mmCIF file of C-alpha atoms in Angstrom:
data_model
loop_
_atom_site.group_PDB
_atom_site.id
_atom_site.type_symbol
_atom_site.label_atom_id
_atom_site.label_comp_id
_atom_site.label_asym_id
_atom_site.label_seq_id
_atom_site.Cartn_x
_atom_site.Cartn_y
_atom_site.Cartn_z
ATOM 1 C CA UNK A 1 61.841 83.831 142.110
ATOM 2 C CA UNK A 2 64.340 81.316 140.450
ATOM 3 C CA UNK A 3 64.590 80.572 136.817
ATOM 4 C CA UNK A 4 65.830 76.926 135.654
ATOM 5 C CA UNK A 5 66.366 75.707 131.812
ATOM 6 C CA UNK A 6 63.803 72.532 130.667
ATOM 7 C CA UNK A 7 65.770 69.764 128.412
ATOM 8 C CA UNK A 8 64.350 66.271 127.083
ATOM 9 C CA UNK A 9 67.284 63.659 126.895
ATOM 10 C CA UNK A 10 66.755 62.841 123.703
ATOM 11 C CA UNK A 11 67.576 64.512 120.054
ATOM 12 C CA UNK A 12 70.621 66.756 120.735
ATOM 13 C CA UNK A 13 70.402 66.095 124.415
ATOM 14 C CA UNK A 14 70.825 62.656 124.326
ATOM 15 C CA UNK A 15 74.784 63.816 124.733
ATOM 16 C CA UNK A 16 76.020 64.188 127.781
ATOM 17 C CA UNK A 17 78.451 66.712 126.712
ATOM 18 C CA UNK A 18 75.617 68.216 124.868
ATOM 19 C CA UNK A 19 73.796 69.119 128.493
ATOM 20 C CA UNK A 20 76.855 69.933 130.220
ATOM 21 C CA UNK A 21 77.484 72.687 127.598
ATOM 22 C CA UNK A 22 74.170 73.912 128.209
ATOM 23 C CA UNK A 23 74.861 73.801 131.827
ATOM 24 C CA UNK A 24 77.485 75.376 132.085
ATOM 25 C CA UNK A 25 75.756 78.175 130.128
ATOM 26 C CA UNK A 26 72.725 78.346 132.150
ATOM 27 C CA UNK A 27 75.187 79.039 135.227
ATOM 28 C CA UNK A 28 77.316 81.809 133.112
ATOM 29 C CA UNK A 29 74.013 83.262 131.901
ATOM 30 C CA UNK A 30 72.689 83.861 135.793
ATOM 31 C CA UNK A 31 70.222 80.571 135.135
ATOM 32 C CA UNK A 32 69.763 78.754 138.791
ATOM 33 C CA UNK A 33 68.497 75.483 137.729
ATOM 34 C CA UNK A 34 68.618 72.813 134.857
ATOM 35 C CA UNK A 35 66.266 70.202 134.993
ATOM 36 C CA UNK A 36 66.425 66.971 131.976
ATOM 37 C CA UNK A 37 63.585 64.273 131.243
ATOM 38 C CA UNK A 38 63.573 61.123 132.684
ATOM 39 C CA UNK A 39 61.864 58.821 130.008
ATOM 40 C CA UNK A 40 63.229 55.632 128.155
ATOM 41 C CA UNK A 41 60.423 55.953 125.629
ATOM 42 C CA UNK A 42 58.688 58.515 124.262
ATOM 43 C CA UNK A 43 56.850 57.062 120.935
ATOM 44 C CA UNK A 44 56.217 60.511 119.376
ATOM 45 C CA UNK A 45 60.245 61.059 119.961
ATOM 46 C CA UNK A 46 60.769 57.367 118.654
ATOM 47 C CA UNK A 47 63.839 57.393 116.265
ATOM 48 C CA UNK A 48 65.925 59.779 117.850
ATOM 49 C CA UNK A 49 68.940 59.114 120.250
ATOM 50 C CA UNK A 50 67.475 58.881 124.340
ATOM 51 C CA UNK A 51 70.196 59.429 126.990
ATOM 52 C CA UNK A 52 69.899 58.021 130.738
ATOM 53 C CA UNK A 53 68.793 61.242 132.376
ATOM 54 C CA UNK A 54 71.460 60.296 135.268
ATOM 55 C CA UNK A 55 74.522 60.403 133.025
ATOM 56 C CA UNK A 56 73.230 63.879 131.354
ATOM 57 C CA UNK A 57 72.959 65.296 134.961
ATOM 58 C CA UNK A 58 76.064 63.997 136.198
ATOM 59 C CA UNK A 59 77.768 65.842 132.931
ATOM 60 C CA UNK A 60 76.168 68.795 134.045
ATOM 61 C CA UNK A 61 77.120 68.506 137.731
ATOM 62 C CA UNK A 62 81.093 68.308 137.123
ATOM 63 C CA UNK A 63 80.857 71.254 134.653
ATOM 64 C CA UNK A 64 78.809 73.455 136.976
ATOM 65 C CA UNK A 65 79.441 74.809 140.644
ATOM 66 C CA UNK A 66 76.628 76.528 142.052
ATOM 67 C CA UNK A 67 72.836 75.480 139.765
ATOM 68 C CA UNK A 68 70.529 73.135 140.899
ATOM 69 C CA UNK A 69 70.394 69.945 138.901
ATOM 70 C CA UNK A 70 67.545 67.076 138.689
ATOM 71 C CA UNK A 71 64.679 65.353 137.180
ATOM 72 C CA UNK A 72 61.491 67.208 135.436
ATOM 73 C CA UNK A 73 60.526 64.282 136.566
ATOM 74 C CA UNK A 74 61.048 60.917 137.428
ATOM 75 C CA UNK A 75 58.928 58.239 137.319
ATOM 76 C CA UNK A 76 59.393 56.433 140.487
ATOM 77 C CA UNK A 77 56.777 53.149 140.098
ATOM 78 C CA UNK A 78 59.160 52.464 137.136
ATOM 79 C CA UNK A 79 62.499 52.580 139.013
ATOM 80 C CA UNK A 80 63.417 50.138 142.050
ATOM 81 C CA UNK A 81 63.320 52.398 144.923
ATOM 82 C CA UNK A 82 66.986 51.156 146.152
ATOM 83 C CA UNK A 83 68.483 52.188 142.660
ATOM 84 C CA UNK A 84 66.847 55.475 143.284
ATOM 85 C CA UNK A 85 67.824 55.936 146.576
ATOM 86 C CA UNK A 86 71.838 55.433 145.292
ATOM 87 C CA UNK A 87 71.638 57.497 142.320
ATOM 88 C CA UNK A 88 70.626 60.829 143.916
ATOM 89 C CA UNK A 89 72.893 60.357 146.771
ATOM 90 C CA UNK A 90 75.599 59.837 144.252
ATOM 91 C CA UNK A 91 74.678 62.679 142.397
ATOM 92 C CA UNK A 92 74.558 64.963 145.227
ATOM 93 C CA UNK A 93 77.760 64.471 146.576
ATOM 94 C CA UNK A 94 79.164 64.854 143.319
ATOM 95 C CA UNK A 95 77.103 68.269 142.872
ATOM 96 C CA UNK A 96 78.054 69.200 146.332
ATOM 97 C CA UNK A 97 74.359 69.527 147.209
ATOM 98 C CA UNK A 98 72.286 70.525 144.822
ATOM 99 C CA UNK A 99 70.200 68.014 143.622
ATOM 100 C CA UNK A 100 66.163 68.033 143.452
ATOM 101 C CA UNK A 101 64.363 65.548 143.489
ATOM 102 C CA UNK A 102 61.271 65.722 141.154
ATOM 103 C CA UNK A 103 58.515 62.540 140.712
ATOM 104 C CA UNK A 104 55.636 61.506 139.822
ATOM 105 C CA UNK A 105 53.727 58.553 137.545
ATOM 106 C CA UNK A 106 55.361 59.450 134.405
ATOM 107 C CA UNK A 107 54.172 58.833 131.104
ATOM 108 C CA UNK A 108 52.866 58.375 128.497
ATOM 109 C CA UNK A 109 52.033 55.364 130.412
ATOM 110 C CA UNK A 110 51.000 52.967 127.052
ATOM 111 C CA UNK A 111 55.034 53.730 126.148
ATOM 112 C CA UNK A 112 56.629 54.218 129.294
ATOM 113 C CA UNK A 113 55.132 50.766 131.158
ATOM 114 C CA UNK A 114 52.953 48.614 128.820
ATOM 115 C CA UNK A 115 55.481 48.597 125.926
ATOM 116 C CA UNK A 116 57.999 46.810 128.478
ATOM 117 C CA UNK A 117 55.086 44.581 129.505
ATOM 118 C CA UNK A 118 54.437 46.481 133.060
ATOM 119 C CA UNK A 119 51.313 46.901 134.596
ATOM 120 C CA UNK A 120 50.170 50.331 134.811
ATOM 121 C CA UNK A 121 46.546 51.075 136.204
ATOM 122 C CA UNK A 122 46.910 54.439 137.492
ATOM 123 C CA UNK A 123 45.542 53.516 141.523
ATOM 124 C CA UNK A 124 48.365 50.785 141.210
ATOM 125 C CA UNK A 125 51.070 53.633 140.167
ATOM 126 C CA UNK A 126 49.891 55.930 142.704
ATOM 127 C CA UNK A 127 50.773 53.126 145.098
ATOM 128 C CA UNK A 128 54.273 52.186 143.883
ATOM 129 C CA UNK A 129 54.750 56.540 143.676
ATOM 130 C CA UNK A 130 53.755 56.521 147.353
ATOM 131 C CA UNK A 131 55.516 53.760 148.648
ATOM 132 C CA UNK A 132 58.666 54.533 146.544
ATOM 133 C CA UNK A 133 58.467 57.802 148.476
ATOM 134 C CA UNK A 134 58.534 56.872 151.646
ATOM 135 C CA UNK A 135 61.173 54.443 151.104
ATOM 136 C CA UNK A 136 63.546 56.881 149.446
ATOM 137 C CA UNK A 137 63.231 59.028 152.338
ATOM 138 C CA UNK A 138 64.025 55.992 155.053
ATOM 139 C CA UNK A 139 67.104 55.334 152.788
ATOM 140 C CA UNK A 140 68.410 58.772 152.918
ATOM 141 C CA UNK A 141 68.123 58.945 156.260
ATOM 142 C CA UNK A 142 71.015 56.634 156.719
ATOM 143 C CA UNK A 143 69.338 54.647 159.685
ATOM 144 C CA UNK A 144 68.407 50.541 158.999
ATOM 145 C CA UNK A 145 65.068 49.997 156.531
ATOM 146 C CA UNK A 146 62.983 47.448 157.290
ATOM 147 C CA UNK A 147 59.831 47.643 154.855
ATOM 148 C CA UNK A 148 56.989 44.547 154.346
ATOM 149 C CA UNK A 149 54.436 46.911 151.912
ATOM 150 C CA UNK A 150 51.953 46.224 149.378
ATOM 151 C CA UNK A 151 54.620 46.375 146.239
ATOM 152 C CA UNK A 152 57.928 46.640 147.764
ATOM 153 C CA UNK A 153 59.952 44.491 150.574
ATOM 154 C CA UNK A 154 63.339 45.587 152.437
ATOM 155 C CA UNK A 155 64.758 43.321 154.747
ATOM 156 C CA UNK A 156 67.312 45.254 157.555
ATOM 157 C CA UNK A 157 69.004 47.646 154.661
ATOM 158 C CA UNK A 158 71.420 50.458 155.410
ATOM 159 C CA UNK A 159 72.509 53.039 152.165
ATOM 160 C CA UNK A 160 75.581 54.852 152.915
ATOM 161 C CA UNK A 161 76.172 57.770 151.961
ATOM 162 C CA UNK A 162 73.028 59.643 152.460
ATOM 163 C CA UNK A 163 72.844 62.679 150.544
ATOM 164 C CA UNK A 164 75.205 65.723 151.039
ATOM 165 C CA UNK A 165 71.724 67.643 152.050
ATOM 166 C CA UNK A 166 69.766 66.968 154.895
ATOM 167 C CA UNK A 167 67.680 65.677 155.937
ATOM 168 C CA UNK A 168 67.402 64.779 152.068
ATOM 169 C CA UNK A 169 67.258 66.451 148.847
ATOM 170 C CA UNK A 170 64.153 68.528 148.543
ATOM 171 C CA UNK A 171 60.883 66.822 146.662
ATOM 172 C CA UNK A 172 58.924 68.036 144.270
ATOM 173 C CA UNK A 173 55.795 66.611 142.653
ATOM 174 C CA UNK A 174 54.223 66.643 139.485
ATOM 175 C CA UNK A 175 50.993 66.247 138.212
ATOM 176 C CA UNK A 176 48.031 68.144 135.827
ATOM 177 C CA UNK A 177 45.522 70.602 137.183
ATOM 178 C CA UNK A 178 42.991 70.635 138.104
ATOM 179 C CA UNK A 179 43.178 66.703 138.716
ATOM 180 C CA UNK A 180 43.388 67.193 142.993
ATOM 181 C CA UNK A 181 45.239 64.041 144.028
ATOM 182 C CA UNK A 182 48.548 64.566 142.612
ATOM 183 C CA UNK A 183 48.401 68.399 144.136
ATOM 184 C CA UNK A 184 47.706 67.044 147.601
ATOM 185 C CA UNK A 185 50.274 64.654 147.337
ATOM 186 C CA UNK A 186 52.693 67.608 146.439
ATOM 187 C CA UNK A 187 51.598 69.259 149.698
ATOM 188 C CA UNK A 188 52.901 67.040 151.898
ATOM 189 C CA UNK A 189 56.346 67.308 149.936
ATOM 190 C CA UNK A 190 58.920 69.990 149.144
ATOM 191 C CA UNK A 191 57.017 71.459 146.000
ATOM 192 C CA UNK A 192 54.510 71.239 142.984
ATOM 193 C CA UNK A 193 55.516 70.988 139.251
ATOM 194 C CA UNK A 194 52.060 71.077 137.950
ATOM 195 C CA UNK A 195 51.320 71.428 134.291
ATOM 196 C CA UNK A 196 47.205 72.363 133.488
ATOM 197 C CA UNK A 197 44.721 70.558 131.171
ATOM 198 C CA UNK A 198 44.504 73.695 129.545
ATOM 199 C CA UNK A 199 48.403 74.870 129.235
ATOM 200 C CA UNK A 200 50.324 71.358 128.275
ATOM 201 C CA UNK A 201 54.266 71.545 127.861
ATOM 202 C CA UNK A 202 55.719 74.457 126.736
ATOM 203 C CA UNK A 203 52.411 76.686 127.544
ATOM 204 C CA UNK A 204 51.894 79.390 129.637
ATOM 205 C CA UNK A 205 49.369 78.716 132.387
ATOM 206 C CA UNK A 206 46.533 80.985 133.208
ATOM 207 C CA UNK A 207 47.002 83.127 136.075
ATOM 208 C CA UNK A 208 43.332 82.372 137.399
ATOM 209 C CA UNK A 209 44.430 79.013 137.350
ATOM 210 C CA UNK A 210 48.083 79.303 139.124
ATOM 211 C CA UNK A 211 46.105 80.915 142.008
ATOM 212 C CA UNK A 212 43.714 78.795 142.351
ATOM 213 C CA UNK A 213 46.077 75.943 142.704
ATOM 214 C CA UNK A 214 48.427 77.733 145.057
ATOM 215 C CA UNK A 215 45.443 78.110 147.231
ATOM 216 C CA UNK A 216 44.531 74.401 147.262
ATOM 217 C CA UNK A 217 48.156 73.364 147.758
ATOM 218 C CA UNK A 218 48.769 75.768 150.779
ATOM 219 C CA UNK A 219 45.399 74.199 152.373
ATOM 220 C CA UNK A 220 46.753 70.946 152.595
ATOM 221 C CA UNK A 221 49.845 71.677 153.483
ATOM 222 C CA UNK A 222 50.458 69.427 156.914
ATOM 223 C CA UNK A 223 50.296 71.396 160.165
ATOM 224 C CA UNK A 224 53.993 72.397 161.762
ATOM 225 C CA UNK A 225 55.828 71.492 158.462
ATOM 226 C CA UNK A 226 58.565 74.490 158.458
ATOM 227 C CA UNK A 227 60.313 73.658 155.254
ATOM 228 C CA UNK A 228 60.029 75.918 152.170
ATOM 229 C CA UNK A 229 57.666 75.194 149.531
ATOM 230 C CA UNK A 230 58.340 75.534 145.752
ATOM 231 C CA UNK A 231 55.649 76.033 143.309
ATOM 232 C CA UNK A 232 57.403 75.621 139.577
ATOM 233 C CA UNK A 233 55.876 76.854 136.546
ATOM 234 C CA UNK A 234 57.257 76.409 133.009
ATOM 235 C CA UNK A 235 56.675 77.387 129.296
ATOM 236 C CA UNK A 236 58.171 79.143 126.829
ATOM 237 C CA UNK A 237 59.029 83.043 127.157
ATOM 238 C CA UNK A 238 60.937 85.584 124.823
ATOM 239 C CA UNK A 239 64.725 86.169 125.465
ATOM 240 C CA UNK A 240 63.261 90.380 125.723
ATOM 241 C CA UNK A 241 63.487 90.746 129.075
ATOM 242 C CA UNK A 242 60.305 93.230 129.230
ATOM 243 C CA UNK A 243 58.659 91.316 127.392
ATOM 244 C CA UNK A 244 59.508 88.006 129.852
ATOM 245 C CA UNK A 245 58.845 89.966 132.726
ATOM 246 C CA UNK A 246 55.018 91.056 131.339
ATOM 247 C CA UNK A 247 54.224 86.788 131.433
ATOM 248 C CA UNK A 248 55.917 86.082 134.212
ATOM 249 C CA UNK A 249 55.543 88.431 136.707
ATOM 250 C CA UNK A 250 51.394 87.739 137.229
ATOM 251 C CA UNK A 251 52.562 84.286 137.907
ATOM 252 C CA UNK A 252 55.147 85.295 140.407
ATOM 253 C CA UNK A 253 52.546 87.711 142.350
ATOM 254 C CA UNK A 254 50.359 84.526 142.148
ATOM 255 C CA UNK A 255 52.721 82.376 144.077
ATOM 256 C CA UNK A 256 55.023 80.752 141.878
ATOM 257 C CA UNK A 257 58.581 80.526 142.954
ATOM 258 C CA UNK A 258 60.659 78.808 140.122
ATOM 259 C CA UNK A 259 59.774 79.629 136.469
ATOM 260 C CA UNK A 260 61.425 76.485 134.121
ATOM 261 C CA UNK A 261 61.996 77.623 130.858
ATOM 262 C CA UNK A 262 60.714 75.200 128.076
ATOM 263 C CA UNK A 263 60.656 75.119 124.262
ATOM 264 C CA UNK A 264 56.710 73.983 123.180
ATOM 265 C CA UNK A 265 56.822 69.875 122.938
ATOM 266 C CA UNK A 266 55.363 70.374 119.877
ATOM 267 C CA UNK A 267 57.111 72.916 118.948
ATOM 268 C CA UNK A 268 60.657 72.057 115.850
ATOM 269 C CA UNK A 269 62.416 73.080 118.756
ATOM 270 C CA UNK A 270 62.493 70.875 121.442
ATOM 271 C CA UNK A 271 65.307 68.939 121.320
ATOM 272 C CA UNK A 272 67.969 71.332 118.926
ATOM 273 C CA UNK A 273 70.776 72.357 120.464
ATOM 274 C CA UNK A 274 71.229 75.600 118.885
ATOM 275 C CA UNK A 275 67.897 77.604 119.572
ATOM 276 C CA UNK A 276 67.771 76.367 123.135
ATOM 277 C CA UNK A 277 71.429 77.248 123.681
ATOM 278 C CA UNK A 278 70.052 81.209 122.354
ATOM 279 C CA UNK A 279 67.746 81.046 124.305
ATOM 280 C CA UNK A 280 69.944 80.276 127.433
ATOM 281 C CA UNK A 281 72.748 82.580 126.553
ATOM 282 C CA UNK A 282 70.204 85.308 126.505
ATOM 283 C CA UNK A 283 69.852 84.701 130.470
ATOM 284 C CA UNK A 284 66.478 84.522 132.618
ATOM 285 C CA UNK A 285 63.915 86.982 132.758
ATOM 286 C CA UNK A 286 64.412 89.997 135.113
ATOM 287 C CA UNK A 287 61.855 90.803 137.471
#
């Protein structure tokens, strides 16, 4: 199992030096992953400082060498796939390979989409998530992309570079349980970053649940596909490491391969530098 470190880009994060501090932490601390928010508006957050989660990741990238870096997640119907496509190729040559890749619709949608005057129906987002997909992974192939779809239109486009990793950065999916589209749309991906109507942000899930998930994830899983699959939980655990290991471990027996360590969104917490940075410093649970 892999532990990673949770950060909004906003409040304290909204510095990039802020992130690459914790970064460069998370690696000295034994972390193996630090994933930041990808929002440009959060209305409960509204009022504090937001920084482009690209920036925070590339501070964290050139004062790192070996943890995975990306998006918890990214909301692709509100990006231009192209743009997309060019960031995380930039990103992982710069990291040397070690980007993820994590999507989904975003949200909250009413901030996120309507407050910019978007259209955001969720079978319409779904779409644009889909499609975005599957253009992002005929732009990191590196081969021409010719594309006449339902929201998007690419007329005989080559990217170059394509990502350090091939055949591209690994994708992860988000969505809540037990809602089954969004998990079935992880399947045919690289991993699942569910949260659970029952444990929101910051939570821990129920162990019932986790399996119960894993199950339905590994029975749509396509035929032949050999790649590994991640299942990522998150919430918030105690920096005793017995203590850690006693939530954690059910989850890990359960199938869950990355735990991402979060501070409750509701929580004073979130989005302060200094209890976060104890938190890191006091390094991942021990199995």
């Amino acid at each position: 199992m892999r532990f990673s470190v949770n950060l909004p880009n906003f409040g304290d994060f909204a510095d990039p030096r802020t992130v690459a501090t914790v970064a460069r932490t998370a690696e000295q601390a034994g972390w193996d992953g630090l994933f930041v928010w990808d929002h440009v508006l959060h209305r409960r957050h509204q009022g504090r400082p937001f920084g482009d989660p690209w920036m925070l990741l590339t501070a964290a990238a050139l004062a790192t060498s070996r943890i995975r870096l990306g998006t918890l997640l990214t909301p692709v119907p509100r990006y231009r796939p192209q743009q997309l496509a060019r960031q995380v190729a930039t990103l992982d040559h710069l990291s040397g390979g070690r980007v993820v890749f994590a999507a989904g619709l975003g949200g909250p949608v009413e901030d996120e989409y309507h407050s910019f005057g978007d259209r955001a129906e969720p079978r319409l987002l779904a779409e644009r998530l889909d499609e975005g997909l599957e253009l992002l992974r005929r732009f990191w192939s590196g081969g021409p992309v010719n594309h006449r779809g339902r929201h998007y239109e690419v007329r005989d486009v080559t990217l170059l570079p394509t990502p350090v990793q091939r055949p591209r950065p690994p994708v992860w999916l988000g969505g809540f349980w037990p809602r089954r589209a969004p998990l079935r749309r992880a399947a045919r991906w690289d991993g699942a970053v569910p949260l659970f109507e029952t444990a929101r942000h910051g939570h821990v899930p129920e162990v019932a649940e986790v399996r119960d998930l894993v199950a339905y994830v590994r029975a749509h899983r396509p035929t032949g596909t050999d790649r590994p699959f991640e299942f990522v939980l998150g919430g918030a655990t105690p920096p005793d490491a017995a203590k850690a290991r006693d939530v954690i471990g059910p989850l890990r027996d359960a199938g869950a391969t990355w735990w991402d360590e979060r501070q409750l969104q509701t929580g004073p917490d979130l989005d302060r530098l200094a209890p976060v940075l104890r938190r890191v410093e006091a390094g991942p649970p021990v199995l």
